[in-house]
Short mmCIF file of N, CA, C and O in Angstrom, two decimals:
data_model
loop_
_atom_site.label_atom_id
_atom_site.label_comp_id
_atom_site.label_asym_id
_atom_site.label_seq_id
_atom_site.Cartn_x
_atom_site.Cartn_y
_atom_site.Cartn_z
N UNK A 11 0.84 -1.18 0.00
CA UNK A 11 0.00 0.00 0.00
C UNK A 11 0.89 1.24 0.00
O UNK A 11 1.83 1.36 0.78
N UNK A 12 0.57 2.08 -0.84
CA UNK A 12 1.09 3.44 -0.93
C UNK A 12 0.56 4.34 0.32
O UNK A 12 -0.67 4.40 0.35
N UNK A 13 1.17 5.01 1.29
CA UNK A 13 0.22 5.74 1.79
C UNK A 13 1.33 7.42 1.29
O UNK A 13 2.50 7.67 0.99
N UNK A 14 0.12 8.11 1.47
CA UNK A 14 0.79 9.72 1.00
C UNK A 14 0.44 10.85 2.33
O UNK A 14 -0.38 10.88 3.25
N UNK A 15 1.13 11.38 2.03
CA UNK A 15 0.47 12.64 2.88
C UNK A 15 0.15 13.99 2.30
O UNK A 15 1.05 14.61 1.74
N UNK A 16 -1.22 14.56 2.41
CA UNK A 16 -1.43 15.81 1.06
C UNK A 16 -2.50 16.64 2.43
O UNK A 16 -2.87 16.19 3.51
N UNK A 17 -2.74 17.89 1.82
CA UNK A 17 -3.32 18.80 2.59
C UNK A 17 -4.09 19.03 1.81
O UNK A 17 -4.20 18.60 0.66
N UNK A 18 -4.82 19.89 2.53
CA UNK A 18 -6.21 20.62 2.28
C UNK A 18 -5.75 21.29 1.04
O UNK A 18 -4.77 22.01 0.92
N UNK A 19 -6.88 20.84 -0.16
CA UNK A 19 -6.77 21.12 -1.52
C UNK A 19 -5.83 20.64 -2.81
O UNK A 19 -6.03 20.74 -4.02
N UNK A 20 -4.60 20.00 -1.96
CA UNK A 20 -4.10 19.03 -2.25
C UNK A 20 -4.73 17.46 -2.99
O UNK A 20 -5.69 16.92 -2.44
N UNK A 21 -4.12 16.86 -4.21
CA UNK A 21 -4.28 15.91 -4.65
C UNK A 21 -3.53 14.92 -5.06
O UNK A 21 -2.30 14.88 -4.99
N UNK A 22 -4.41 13.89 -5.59
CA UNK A 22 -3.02 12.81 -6.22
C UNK A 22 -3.81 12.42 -7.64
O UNK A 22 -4.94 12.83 -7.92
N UNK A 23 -3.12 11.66 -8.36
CA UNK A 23 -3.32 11.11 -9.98
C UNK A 23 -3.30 9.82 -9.63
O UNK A 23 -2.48 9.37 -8.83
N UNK A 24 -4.53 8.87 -10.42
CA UNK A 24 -4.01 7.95 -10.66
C UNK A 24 -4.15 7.54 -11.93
O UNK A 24 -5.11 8.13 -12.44
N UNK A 25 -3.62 6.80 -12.67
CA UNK A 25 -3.90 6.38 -13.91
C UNK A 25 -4.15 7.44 -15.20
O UNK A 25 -4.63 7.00 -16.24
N UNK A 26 -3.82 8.72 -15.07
CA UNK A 26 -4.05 9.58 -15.82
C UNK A 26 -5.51 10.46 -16.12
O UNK A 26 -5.56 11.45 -16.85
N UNK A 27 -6.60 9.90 -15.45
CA UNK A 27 -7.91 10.06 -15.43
C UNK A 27 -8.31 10.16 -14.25
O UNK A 27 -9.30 10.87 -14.43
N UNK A 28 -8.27 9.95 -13.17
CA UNK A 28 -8.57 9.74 -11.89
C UNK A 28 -8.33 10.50 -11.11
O UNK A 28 -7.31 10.06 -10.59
N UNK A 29 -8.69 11.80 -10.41
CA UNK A 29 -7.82 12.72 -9.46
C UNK A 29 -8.54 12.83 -8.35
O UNK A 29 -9.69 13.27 -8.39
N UNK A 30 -8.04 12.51 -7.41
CA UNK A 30 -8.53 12.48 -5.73
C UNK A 30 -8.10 13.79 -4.96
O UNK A 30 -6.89 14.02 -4.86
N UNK A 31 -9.02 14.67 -4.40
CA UNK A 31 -8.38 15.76 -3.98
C UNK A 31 -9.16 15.93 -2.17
O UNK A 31 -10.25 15.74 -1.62
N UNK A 32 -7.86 16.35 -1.83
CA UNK A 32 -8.50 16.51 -0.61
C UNK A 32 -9.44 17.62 -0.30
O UNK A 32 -8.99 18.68 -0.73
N UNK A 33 -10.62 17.76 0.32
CA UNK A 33 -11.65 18.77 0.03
C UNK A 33 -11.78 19.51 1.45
O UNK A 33 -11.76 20.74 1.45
N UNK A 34 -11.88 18.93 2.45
CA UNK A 34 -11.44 19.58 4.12
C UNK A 34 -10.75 17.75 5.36
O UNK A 34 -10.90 16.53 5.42
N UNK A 35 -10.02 18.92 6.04
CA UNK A 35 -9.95 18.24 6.88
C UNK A 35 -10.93 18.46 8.14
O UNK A 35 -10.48 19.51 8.60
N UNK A 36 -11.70 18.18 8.73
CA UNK A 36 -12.32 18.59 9.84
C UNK A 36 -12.27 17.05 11.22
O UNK A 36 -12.88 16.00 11.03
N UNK A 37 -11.33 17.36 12.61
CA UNK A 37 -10.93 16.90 13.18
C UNK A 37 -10.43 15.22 12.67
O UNK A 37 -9.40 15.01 12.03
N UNK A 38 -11.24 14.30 13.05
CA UNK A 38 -10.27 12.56 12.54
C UNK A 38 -11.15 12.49 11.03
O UNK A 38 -11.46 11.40 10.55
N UNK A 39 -11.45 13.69 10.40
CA UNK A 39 -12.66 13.61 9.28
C UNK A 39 -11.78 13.87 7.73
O UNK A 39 -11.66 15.08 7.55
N UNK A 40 -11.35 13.31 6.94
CA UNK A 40 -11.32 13.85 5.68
C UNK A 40 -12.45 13.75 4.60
O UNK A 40 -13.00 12.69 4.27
N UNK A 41 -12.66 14.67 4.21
CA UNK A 41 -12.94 14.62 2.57
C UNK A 41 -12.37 14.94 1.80
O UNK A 41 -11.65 15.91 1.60
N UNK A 42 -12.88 13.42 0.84
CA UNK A 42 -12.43 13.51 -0.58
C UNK A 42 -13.26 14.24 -1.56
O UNK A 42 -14.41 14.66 -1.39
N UNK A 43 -12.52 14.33 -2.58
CA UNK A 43 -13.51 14.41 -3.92
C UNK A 43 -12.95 13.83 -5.24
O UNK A 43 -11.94 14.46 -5.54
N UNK A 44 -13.18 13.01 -6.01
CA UNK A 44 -12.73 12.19 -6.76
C UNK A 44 -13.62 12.56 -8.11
O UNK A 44 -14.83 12.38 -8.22
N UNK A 45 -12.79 13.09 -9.05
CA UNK A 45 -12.88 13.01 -10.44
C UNK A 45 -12.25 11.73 -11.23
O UNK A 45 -11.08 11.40 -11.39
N UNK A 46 -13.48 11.13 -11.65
CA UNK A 46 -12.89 10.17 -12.64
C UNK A 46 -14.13 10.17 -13.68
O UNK A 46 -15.18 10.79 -13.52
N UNK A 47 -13.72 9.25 -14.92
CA UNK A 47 -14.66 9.00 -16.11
C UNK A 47 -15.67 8.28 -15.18
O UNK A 47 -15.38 7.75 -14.11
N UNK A 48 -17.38 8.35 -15.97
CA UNK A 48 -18.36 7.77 -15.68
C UNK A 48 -18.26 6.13 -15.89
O UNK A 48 -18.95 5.28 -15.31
N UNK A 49 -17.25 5.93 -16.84
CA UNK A 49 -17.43 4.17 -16.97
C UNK A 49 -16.80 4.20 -15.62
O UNK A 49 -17.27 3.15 -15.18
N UNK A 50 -15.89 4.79 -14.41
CA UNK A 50 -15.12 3.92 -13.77
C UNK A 50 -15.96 3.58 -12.27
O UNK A 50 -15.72 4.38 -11.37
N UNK A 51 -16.77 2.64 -12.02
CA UNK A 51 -17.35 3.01 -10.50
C UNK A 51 -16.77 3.93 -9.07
O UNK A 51 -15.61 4.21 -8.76
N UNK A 52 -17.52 4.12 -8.68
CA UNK A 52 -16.71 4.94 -7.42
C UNK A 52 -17.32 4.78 -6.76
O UNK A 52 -18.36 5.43 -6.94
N UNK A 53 -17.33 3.76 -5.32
CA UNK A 53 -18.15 3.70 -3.90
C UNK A 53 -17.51 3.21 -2.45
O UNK A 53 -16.60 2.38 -2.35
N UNK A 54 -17.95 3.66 -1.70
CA UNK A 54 -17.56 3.54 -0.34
C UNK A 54 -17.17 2.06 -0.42
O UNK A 54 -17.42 1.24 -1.30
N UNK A 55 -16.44 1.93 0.85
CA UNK A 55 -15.95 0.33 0.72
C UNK A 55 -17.53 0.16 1.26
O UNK A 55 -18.06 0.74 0.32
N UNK A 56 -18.56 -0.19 2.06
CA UNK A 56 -19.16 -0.17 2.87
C UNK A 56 -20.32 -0.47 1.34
O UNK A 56 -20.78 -1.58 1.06
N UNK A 57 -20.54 0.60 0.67
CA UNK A 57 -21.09 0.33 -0.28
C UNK A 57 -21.04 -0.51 -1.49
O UNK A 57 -21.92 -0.96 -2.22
N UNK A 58 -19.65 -0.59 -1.50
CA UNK A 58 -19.32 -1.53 -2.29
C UNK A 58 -19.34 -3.09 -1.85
O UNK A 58 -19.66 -3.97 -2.66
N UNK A 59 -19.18 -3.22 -1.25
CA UNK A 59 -19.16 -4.87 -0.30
C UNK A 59 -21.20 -5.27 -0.67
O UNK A 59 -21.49 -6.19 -1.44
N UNK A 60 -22.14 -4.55 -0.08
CA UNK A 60 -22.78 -4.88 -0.45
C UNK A 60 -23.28 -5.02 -1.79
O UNK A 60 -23.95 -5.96 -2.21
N UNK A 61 -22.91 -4.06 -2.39
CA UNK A 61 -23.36 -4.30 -3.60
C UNK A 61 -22.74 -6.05 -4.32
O UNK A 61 -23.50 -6.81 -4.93
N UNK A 62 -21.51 -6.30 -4.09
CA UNK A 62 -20.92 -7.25 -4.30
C UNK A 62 -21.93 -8.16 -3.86
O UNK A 62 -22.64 -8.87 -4.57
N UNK A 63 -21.92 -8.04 -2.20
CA UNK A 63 -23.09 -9.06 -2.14
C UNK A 63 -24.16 -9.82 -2.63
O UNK A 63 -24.33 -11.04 -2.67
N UNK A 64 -24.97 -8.68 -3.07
CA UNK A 64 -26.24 -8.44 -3.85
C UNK A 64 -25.83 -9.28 -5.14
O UNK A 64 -26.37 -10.38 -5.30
N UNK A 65 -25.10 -8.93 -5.86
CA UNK A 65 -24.51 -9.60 -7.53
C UNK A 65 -23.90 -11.21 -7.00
O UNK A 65 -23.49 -11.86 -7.95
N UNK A 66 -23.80 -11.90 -5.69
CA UNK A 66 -23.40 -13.16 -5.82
C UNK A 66 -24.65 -13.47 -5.30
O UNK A 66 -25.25 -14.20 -6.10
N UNK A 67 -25.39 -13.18 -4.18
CA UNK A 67 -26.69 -13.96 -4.27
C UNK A 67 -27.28 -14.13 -4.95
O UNK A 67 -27.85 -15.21 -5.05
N UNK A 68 -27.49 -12.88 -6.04
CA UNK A 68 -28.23 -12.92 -7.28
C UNK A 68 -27.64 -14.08 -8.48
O UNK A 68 -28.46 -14.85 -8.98
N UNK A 69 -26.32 -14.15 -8.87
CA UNK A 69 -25.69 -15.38 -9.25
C UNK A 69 -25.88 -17.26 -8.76
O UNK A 69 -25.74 -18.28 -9.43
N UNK A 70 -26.24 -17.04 -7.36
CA UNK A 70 -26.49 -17.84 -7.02
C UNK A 70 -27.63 -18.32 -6.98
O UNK A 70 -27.68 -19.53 -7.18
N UNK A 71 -29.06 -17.53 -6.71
CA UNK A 71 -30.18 -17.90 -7.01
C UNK A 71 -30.82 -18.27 -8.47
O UNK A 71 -31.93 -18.68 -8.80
N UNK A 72 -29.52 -17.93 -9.24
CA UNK A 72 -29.79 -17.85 -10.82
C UNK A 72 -29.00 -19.43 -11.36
O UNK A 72 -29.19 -19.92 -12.47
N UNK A 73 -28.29 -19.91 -10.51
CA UNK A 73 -27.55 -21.44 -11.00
C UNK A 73 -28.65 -22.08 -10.70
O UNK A 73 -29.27 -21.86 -9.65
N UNK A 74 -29.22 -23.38 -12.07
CA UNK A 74 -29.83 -24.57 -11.56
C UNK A 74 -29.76 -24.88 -10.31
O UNK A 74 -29.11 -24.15 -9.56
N UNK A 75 -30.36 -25.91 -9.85
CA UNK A 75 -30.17 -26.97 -8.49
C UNK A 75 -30.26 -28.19 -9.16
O UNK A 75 -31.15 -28.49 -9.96
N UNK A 76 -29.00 -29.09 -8.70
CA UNK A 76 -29.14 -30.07 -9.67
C UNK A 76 -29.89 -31.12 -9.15
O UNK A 76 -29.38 -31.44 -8.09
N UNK A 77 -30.77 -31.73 -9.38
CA UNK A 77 -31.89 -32.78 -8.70
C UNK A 77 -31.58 -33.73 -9.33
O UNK A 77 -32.16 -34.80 -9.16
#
């Protein structure tokens, strides 16, 4: 893992398309703000896990049962 250290208004690049900028710090609080293209998803881990979820149960309720 890369970790960085950037300040308020401060950013980083990734991949040439992707720019993460820091938007405030307010006490153990950062915000981000993340510019990237619309094809690339962007979600909370928290959000993302479920969603993952959601797409294997759904995979799974969708395989035969073999009888």
């Amino acid at each position: 893992m890369l970790v960085l250290s950037r300040k308020k208004n401060e950013s980083i690049v990734i991949n040439d398309d992707i720019t993460i900028v820091v938007v405030e710090i307010r006490g153990d609080k950062v915000r981000l703000g993340i510019e990237a293209p619309k094809e690339v998803p962007v979600h909370r881990n928290e959000v993302y896990e479920a969603i993952r979820r959601s797409a294997e149960a759904a995979s799974e309720s969708a395989e035969p049962n073999p009888s």
